[in-house]
Short mmCIF file of the C-alpha atoms (twelve columns), coordinates in Angstrom:
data_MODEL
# 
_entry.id   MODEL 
# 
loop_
_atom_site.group_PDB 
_atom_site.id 
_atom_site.type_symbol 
_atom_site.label_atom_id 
_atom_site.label_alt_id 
_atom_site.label_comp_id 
_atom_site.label_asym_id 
_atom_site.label_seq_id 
_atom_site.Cartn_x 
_atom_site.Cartn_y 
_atom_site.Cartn_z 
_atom_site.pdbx_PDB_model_num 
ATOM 1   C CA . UNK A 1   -15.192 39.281  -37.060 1 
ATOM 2   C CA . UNK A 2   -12.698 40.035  -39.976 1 
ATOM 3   C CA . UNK A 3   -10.028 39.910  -37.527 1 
ATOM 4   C CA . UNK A 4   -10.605 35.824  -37.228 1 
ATOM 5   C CA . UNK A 5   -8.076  33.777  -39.164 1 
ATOM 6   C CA . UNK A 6   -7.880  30.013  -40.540 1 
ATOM 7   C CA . UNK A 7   -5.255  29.845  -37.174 1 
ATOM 8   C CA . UNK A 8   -7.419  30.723  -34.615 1 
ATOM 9   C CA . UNK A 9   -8.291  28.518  -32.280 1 
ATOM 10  C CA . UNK A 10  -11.951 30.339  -31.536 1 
ATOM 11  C CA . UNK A 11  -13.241 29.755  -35.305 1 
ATOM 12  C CA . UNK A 12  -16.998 31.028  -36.540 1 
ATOM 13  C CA . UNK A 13  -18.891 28.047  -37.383 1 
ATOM 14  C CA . UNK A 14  -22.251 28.764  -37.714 1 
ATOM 15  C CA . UNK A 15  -23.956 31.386  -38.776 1 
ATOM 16  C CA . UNK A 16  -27.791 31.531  -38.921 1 
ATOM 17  C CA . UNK A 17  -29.407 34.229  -40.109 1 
ATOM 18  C CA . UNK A 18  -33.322 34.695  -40.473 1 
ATOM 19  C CA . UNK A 19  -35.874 37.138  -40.469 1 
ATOM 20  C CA . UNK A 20  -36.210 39.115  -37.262 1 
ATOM 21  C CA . UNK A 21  -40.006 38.883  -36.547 1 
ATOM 22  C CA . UNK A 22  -39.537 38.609  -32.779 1 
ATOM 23  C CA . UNK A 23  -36.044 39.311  -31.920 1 
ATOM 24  C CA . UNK A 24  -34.052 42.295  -32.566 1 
ATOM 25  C CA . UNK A 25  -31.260 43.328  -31.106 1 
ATOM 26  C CA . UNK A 26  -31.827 46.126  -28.278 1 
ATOM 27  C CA . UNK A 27  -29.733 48.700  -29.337 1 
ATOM 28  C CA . UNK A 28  -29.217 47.175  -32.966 1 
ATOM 29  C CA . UNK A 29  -25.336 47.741  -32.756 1 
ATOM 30  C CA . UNK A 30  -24.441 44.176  -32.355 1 
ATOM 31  C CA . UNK A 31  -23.845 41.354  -35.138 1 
ATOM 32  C CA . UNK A 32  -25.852 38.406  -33.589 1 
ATOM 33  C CA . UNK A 33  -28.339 38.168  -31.012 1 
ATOM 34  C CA . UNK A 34  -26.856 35.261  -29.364 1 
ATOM 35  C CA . UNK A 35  -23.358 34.175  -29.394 1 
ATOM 36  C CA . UNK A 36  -22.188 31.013  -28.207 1 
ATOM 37  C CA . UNK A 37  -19.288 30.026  -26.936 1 
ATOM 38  C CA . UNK A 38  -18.896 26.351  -27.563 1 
ATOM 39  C CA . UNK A 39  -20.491 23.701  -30.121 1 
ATOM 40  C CA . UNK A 40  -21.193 20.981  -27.512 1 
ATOM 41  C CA . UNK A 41  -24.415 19.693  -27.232 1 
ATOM 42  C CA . UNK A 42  -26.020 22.305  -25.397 1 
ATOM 43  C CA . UNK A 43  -24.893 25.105  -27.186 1 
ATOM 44  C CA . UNK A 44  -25.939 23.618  -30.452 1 
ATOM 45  C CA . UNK A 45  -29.340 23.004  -29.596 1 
ATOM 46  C CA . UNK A 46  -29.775 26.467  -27.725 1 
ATOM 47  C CA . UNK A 47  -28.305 28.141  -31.169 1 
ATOM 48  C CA . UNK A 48  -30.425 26.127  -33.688 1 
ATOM 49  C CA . UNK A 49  -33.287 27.122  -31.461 1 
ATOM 50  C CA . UNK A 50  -32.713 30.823  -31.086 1 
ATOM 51  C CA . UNK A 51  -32.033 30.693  -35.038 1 
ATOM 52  C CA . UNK A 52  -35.555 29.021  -35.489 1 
ATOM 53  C CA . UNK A 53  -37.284 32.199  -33.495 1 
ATOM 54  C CA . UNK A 54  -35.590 34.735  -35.901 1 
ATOM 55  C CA . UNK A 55  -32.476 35.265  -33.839 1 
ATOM 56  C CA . UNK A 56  -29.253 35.814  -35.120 1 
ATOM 57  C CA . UNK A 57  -26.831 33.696  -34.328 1 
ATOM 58  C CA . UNK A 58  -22.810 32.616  -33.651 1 
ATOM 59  C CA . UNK A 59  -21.080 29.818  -32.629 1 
ATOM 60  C CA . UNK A 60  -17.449 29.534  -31.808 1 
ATOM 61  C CA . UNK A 61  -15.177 26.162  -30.955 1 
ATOM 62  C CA . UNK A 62  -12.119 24.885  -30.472 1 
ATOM 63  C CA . UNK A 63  -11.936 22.665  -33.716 1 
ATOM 64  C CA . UNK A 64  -8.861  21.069  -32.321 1 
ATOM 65  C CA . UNK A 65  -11.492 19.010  -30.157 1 
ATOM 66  C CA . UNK A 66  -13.696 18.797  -32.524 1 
ATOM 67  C CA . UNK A 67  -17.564 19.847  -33.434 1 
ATOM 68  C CA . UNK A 68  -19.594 18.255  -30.971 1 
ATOM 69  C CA . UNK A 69  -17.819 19.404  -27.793 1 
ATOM 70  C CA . UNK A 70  -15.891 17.217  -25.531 1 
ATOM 71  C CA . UNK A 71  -18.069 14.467  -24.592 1 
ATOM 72  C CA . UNK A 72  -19.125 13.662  -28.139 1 
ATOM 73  C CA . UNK A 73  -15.562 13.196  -29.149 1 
ATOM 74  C CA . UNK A 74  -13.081 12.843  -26.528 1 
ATOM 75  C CA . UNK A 75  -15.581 12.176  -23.259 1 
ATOM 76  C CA . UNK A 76  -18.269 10.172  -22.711 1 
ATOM 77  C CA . UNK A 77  -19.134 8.853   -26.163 1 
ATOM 78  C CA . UNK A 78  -15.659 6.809   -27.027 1 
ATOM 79  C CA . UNK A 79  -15.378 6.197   -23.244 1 
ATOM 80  C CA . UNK A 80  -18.839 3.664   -23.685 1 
ATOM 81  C CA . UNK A 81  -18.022 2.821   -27.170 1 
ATOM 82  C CA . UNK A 82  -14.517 1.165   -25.815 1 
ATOM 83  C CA . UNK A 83  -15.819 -0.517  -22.485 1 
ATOM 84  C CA . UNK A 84  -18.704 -2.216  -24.312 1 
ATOM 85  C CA . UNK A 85  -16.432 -3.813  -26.858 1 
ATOM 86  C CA . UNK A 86  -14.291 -4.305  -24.187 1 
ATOM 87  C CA . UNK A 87  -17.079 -6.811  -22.572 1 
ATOM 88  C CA . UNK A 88  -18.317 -8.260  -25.775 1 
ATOM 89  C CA . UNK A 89  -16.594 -11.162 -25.468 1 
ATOM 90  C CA . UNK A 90  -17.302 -11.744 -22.158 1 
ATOM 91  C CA . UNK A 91  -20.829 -11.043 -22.520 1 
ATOM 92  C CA . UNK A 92  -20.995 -13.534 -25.327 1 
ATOM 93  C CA . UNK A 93  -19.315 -16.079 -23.296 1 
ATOM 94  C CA . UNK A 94  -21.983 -15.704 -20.875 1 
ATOM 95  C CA . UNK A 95  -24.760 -16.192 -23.277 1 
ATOM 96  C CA . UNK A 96  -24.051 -19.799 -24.493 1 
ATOM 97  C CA . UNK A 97  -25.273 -20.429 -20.810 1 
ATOM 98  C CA . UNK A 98  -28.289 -18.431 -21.286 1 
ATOM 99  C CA . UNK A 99  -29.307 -20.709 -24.465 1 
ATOM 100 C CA . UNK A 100 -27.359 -18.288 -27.267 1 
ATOM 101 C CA . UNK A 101 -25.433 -19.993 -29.861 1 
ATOM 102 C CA . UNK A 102 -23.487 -18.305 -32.454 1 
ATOM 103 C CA . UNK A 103 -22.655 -20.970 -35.031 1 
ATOM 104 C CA . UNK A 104 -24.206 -18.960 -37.652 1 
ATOM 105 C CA . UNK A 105 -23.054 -15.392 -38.834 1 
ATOM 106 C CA . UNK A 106 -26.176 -14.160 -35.996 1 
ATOM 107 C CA . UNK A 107 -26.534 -15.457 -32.957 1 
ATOM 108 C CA . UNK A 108 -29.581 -17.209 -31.918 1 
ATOM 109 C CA . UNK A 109 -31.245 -18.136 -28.888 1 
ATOM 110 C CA . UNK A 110 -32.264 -21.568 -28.536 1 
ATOM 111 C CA . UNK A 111 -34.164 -22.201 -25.360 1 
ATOM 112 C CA . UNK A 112 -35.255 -25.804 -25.719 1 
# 
């Protein structure tokens, strides 16, 4: 672990230590009881919940993609966020024919 620097691309992000009540390592030569390999989703939640049973735990990422893993950043997330405001303004088109209007700063249906 000392050999990690700043430059790395693998850094150590997390780090969660707590008492060992259930888990212990089986030989008790290794650091952590669980290392993961990736900060996505999944290996998030599988860390924070190995932590919360006593485990000890590490997490390594590529920061360069960012915490959160690929679809949180780079994937599926900003993929939605930019084809639903692509279609906003077709979508509010659409509504005036559905009874919205949107002469005030909210739009409101009228259905009369």
């Amino acid at each position: 672990m000392a050999s990690l620097t700043a430059a790395a691309r693998g850094r150590l992000l997390l780090r969660a230590a707590a008492p060992k009540p259930r888990f212990a390592s089986s030989c008790g030569k290794y650091d952590y009881d669980l290392f993961t390999i990736g900060a996505g989703s999944g290996g998030v939640r599988g860390s924070r919940i190995a932590a919360s049973h006593g485990a000890t735990v590490g997490v390594a990422d590529d920061l360069d993609v960012g915490l959160g893993g690929t679809c949180v950043n780079v994937g599926c997330v900003p993929k939605k966020l930019f084809a639903y405001g692509a279609e906003a303004s077709t979508e509010m088109r659409d509504a005036y024919g559905f009874g919205w209007n949107f002469k005030n700063k909210y739009p409101n249906p009228d259905w009369k």
